[in-house]
Short mmCIF file of N, CA and C in Angstrom, two decimals:
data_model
loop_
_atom_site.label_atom_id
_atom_site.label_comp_id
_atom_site.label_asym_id
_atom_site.label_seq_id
_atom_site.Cartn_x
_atom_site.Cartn_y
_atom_site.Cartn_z
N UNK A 1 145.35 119.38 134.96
CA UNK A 1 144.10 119.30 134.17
C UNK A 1 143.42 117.95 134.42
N UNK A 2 142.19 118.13 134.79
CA UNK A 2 141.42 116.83 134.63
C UNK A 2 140.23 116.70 133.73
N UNK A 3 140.17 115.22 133.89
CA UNK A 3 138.94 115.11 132.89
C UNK A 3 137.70 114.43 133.49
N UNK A 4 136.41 115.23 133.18
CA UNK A 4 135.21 115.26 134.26
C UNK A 4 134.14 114.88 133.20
N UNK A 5 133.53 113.55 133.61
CA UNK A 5 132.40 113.04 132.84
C UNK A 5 131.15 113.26 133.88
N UNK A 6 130.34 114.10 133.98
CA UNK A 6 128.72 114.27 134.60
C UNK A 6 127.81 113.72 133.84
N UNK A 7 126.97 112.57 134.91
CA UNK A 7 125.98 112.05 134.16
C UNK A 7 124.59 112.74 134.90
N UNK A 8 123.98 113.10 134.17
CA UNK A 8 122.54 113.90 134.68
C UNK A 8 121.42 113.04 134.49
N UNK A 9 120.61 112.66 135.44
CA UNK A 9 119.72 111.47 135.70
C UNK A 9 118.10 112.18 136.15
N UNK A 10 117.23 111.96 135.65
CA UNK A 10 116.02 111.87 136.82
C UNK A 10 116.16 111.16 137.60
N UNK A 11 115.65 111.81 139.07
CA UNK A 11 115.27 111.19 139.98
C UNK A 11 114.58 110.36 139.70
N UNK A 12 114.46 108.81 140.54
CA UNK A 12 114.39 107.44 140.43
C UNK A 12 112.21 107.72 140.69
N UNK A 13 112.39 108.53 141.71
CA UNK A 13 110.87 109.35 141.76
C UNK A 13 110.22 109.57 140.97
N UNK A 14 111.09 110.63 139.57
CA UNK A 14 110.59 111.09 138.48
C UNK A 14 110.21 110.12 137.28
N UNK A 15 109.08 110.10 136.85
CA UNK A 15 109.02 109.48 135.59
C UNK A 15 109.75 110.08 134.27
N UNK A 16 110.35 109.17 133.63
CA UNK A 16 110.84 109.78 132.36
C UNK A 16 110.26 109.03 131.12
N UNK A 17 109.27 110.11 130.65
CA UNK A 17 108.22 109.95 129.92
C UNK A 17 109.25 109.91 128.24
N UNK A 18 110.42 110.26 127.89
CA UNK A 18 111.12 110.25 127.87
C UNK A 18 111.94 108.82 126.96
N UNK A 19 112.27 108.04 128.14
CA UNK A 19 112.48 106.85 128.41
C UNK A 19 111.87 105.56 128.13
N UNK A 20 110.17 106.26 128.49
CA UNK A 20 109.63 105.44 127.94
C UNK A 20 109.17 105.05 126.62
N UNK A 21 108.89 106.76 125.84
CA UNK A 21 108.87 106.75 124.85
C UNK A 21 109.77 105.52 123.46
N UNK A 22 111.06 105.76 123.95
CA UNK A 22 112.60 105.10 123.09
C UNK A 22 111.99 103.51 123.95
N UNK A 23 111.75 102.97 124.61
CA UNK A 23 111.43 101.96 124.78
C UNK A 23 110.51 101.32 124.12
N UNK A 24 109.13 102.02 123.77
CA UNK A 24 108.28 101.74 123.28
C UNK A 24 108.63 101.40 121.55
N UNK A 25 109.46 102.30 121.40
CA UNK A 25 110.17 102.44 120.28
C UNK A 25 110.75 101.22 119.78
N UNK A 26 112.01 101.49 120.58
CA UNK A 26 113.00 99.78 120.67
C UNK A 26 111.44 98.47 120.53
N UNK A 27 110.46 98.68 121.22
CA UNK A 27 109.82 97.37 121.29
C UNK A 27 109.32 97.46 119.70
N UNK A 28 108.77 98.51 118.82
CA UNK A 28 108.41 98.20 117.88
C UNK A 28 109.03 97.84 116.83
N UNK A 29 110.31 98.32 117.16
CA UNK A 29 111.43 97.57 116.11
C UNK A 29 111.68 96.32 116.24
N UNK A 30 111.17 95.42 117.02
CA UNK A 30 110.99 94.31 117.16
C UNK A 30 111.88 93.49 118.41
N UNK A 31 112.80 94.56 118.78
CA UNK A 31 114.04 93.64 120.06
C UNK A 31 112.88 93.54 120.68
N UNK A 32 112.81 92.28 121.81
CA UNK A 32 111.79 92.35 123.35
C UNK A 32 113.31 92.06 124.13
N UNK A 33 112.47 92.21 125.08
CA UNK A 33 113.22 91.36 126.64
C UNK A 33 114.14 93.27 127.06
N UNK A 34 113.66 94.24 126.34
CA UNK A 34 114.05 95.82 126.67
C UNK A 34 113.36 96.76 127.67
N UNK A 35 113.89 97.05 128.77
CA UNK A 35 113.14 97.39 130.11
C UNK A 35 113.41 98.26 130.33
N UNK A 36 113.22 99.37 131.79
CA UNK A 36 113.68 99.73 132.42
C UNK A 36 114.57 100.93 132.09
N UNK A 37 114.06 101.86 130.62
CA UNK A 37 114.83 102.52 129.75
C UNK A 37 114.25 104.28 130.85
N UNK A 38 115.82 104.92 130.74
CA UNK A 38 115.69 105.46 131.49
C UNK A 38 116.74 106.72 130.51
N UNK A 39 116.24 108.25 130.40
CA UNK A 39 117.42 108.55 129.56
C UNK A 39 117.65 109.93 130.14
N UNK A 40 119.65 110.36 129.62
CA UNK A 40 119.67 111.15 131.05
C UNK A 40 121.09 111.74 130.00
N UNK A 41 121.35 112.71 130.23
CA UNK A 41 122.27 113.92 130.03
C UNK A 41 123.66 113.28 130.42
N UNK A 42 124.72 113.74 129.71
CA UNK A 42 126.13 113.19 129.64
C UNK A 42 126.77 114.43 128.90
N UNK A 43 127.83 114.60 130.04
CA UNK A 43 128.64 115.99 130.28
C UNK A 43 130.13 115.88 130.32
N UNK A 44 131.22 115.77 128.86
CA UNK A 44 132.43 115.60 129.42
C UNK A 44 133.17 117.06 128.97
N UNK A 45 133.91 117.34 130.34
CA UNK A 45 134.73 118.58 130.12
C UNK A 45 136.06 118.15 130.78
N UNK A 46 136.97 119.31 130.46
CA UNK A 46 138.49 119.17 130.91
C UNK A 46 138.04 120.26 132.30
N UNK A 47 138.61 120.04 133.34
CA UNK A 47 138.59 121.41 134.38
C UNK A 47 139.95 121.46 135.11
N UNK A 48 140.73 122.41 134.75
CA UNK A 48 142.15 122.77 135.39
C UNK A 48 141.82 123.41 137.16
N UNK A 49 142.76 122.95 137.53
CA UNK A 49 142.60 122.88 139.14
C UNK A 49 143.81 122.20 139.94
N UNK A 50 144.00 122.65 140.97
CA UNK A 50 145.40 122.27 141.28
C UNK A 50 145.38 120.71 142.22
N UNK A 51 144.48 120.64 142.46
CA UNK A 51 144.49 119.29 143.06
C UNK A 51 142.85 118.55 142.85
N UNK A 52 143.11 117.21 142.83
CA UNK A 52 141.62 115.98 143.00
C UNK A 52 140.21 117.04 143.91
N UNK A 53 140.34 117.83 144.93
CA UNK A 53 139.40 118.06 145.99
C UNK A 53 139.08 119.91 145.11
N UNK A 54 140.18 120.04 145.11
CA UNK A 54 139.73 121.58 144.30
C UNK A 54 138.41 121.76 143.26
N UNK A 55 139.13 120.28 141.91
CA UNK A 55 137.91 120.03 140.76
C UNK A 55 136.89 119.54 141.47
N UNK A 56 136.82 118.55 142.36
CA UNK A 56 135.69 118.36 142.83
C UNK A 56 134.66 119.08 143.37
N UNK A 57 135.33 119.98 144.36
CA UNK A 57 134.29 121.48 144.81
C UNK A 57 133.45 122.24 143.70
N UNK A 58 134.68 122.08 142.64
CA UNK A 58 133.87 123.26 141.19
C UNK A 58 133.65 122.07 140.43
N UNK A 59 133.38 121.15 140.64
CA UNK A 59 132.28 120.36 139.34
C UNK A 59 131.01 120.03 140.27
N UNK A 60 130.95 119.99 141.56
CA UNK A 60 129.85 119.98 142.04
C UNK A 60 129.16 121.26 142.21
N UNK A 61 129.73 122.50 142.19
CA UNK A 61 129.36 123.38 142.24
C UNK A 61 128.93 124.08 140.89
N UNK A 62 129.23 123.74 139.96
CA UNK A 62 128.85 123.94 138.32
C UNK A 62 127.57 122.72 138.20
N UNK A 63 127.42 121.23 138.73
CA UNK A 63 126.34 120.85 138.65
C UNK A 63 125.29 121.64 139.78
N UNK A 64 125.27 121.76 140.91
CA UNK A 64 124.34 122.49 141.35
C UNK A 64 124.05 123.73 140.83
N UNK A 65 124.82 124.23 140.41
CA UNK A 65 123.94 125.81 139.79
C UNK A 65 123.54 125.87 138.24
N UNK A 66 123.97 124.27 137.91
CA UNK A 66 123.82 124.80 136.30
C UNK A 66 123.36 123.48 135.53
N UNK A 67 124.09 122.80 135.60
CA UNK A 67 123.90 121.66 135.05
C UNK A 67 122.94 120.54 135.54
N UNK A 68 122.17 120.78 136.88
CA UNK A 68 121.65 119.43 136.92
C UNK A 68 120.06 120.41 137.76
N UNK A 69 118.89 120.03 137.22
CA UNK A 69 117.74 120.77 138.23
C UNK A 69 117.33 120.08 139.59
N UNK A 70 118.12 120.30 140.46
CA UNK A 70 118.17 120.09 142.07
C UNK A 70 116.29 119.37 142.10
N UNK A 71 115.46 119.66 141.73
CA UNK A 71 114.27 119.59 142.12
C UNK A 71 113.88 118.10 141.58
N UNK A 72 114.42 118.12 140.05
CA UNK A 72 113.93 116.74 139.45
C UNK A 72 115.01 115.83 139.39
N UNK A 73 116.30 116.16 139.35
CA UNK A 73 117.42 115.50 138.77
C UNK A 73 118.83 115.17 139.80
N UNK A 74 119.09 113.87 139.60
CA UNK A 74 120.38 113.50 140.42
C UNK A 74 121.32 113.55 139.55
N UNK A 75 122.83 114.20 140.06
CA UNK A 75 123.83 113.44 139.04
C UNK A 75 124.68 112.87 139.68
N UNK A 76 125.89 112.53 138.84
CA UNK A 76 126.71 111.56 139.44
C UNK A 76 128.27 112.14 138.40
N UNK A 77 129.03 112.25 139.12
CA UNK A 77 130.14 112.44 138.39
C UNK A 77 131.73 111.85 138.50
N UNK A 78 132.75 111.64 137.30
CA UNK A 78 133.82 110.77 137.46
C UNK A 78 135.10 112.01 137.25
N UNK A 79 136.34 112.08 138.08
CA UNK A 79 136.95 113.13 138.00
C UNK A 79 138.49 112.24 137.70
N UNK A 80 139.05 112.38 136.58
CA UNK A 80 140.19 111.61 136.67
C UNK A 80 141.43 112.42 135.72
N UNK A 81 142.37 112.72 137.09
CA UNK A 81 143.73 113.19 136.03
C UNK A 81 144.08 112.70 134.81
N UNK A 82 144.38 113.92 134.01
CA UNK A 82 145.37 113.76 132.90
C UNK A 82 146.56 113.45 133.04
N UNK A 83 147.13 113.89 133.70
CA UNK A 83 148.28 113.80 133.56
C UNK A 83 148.98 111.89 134.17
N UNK A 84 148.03 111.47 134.99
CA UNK A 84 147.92 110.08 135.32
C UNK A 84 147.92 108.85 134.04
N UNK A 85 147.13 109.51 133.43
CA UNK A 85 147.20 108.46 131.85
C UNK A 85 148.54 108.58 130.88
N UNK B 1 120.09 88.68 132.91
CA UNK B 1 119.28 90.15 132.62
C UNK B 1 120.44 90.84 133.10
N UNK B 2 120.54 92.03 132.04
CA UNK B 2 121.90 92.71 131.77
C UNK B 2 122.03 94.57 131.70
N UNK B 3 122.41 94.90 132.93
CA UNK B 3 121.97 96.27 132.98
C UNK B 3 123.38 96.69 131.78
N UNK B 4 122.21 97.45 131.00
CA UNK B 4 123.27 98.48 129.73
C UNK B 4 123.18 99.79 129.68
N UNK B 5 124.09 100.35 129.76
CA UNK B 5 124.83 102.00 129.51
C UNK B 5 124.59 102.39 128.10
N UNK B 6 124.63 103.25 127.97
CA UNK B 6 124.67 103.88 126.32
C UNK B 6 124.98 104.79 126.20
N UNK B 7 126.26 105.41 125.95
CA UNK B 7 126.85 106.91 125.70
C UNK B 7 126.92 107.52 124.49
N UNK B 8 125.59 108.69 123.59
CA UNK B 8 125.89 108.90 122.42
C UNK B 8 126.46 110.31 122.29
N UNK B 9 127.53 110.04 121.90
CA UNK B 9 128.03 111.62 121.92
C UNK B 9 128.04 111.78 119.89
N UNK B 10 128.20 113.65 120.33
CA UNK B 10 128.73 113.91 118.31
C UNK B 10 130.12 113.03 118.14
N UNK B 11 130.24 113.01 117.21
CA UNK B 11 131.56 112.89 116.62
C UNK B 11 132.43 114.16 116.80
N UNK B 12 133.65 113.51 117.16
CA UNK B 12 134.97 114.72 117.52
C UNK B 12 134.87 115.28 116.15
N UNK B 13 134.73 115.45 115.08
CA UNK B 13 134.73 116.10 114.10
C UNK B 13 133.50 117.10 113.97
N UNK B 14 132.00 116.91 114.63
CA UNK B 14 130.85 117.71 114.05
C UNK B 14 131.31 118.55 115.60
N UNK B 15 130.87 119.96 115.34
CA UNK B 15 130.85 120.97 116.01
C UNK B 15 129.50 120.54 117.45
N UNK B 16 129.61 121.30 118.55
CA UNK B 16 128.76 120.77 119.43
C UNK B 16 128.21 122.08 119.71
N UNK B 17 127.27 122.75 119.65
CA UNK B 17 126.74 124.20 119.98
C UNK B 17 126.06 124.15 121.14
N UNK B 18 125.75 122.88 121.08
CA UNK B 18 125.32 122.88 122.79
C UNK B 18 126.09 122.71 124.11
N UNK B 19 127.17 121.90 123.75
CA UNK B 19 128.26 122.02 124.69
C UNK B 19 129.13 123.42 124.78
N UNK B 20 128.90 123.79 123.84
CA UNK B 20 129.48 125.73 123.56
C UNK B 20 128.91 126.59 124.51
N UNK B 21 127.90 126.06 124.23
CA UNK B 21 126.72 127.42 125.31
C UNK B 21 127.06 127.27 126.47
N UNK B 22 127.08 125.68 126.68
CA UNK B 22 127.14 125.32 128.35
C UNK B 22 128.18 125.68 128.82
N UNK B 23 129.29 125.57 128.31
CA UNK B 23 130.52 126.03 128.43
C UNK B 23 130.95 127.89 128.79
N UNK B 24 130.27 128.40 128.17
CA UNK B 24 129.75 129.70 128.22
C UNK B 24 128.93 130.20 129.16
N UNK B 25 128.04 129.30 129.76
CA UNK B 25 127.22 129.28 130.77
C UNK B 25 127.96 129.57 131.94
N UNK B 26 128.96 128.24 132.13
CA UNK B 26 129.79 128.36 133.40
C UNK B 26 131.19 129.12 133.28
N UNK B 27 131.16 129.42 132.53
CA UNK B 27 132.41 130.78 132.35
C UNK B 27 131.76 131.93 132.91
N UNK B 28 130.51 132.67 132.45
CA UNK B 28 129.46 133.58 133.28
C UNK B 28 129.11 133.44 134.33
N UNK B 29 129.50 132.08 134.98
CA UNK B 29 128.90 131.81 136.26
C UNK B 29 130.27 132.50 137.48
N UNK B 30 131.16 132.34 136.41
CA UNK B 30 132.23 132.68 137.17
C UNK B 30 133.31 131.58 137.42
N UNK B 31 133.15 130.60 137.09
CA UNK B 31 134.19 129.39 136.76
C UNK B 31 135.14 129.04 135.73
N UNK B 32 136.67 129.02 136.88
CA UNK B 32 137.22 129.63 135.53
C UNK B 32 138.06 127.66 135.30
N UNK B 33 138.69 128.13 134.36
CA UNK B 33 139.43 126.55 133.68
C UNK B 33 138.56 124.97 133.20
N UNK B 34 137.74 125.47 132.69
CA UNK B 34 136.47 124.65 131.93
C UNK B 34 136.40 124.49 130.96
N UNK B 35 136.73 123.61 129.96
CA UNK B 35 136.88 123.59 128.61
C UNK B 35 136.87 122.60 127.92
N UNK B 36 136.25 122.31 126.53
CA UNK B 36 136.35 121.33 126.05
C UNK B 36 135.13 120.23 126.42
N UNK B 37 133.81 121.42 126.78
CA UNK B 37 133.32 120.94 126.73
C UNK B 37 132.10 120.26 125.89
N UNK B 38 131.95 119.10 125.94
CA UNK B 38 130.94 118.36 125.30
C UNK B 38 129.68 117.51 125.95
N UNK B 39 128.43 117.61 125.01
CA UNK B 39 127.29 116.84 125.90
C UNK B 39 126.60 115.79 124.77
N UNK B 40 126.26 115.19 125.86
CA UNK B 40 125.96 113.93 124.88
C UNK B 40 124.29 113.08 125.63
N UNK B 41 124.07 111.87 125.07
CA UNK B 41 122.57 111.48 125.79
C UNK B 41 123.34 109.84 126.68
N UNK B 42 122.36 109.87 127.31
CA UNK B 42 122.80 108.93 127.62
C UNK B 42 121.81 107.88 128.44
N UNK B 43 121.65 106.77 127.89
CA UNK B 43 120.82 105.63 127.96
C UNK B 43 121.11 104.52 129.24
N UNK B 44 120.24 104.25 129.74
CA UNK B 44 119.91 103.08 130.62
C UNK B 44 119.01 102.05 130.50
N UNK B 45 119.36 100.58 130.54
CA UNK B 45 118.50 99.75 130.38
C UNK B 45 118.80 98.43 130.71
N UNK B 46 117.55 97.67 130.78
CA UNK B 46 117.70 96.37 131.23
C UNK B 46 117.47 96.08 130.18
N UNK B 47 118.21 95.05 129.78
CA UNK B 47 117.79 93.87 128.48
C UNK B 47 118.32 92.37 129.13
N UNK B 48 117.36 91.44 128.23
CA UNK B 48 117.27 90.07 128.82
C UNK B 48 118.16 89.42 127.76
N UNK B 49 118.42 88.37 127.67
CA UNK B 49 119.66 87.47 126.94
C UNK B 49 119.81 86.52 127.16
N UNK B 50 120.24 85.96 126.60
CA UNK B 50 121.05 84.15 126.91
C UNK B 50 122.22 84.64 127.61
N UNK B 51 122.93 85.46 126.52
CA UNK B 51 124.39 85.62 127.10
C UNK B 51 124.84 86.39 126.57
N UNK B 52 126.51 87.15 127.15
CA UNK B 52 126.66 88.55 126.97
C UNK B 52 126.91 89.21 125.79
N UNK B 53 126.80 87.44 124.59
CA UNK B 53 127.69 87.96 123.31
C UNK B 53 125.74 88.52 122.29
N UNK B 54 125.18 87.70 123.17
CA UNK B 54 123.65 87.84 122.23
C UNK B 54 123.09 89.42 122.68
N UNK B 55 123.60 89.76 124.17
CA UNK B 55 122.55 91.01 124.69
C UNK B 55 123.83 92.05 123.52
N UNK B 56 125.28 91.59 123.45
CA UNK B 56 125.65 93.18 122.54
C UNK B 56 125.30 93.10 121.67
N UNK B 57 125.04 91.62 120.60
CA UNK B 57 124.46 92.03 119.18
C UNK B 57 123.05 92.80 119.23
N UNK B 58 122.37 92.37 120.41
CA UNK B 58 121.05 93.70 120.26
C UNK B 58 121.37 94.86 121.08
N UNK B 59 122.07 95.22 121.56
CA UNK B 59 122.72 96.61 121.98
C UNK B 59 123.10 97.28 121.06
N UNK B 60 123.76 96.92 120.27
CA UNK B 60 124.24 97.32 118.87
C UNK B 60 123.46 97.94 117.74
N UNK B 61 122.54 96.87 117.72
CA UNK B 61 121.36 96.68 116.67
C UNK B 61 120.63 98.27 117.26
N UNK B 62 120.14 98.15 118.49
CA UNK B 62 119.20 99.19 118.81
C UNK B 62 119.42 100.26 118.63
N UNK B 63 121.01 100.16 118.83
CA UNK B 63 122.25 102.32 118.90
C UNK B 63 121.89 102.45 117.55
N UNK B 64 122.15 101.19 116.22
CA UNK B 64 122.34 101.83 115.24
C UNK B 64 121.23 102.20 114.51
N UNK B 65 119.93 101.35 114.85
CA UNK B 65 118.29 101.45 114.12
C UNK B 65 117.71 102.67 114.71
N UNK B 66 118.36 102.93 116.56
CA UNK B 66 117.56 103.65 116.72
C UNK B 66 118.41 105.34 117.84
N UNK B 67 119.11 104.71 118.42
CA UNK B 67 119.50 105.53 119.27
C UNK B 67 120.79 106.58 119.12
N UNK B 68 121.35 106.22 118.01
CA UNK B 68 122.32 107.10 117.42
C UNK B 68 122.57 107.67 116.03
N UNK B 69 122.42 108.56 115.34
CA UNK B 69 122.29 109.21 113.92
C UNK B 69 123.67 108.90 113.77
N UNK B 70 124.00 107.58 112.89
CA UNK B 70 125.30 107.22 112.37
C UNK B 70 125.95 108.41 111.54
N UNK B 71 124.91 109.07 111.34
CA UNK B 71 126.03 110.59 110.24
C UNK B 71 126.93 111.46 111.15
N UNK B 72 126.13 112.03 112.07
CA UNK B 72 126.41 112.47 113.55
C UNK B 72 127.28 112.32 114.62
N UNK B 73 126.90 110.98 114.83
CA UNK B 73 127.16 110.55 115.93
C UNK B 73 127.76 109.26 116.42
N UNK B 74 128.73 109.25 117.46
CA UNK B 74 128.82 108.32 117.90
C UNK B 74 128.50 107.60 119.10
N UNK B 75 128.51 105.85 119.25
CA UNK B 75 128.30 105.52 120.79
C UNK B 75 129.35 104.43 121.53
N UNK B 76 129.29 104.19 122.36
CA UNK B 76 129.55 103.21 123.14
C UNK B 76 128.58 102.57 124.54
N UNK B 77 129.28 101.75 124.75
CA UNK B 77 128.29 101.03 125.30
C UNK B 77 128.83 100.80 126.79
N UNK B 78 128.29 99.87 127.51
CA UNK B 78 129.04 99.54 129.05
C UNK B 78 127.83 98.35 128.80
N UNK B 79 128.32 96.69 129.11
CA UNK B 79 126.80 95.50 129.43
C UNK B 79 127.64 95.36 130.60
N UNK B 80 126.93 94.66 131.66
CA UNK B 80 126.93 94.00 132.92
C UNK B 80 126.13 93.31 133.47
N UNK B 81 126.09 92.28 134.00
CA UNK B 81 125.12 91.24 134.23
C UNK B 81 124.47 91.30 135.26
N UNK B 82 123.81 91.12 135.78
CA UNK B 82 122.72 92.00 137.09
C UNK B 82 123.13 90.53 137.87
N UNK B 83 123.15 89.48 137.22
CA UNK B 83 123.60 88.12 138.64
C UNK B 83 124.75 88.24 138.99
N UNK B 84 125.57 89.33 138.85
CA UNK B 84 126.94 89.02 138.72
C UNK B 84 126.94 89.99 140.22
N UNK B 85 126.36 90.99 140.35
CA UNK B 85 126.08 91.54 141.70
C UNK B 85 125.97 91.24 142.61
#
């Protein structure tokens, strides 16, 4: 069994109107020096699989068909045994 | 200047209906050993500082005024220093 954290991002292309919004936000609550706010989807599941390369095939293959929109969105994902901890 | 992470997930105690569905999603997709799953938001940002103990007291400040429903939810954080690169 492993444990799989997917982070789902706009593309660096895409504006995240979004992002900017909670920034604008943060600024009226008074913090400054707050930039560069960017906000993005966070995905943790367990996925049983018999080896490191197996989960990897089916968590990239569950983000391409499902979890992440190929057109607007990059992700990035961390795959780390259980049984290791 | 201090690139910051922000991971708000529910609390292991409040039910997640959106991580249910998704979960459900890729079970229909045909993927099997997936479970346990949960989704959460997740924040990016530059913030400016003296130093690393001043950028978490406003990291902090911002999750709890603004970016996380303390009834709900919980967060954590990740700071890192962009000169340190």
């Amino acid at each position: 069994m492993y444990n799989v954290q997917v982070h789902v991002t706009y593309k660096d292309s895409v504006l995240d109107p979004q992002g900017q919004a909670v920034q604008g936000a943060v600024a009226r609550l008074g913090f400054e020096g707050v930039d560069h706010m960017r906000i993005g989807k966070f995905f943790e599941m367990q996925v049983a699989g018999s080896d490191q390369a197996a989960v990897t095939e089916k968590v990239e293959a569950i983000c391409d068909q499902l979890l992440a929109n190929p057109n607007m969105e990059q992700y990035r994902y961390d795959i780390q045994s259980m049984e290791a901890e």
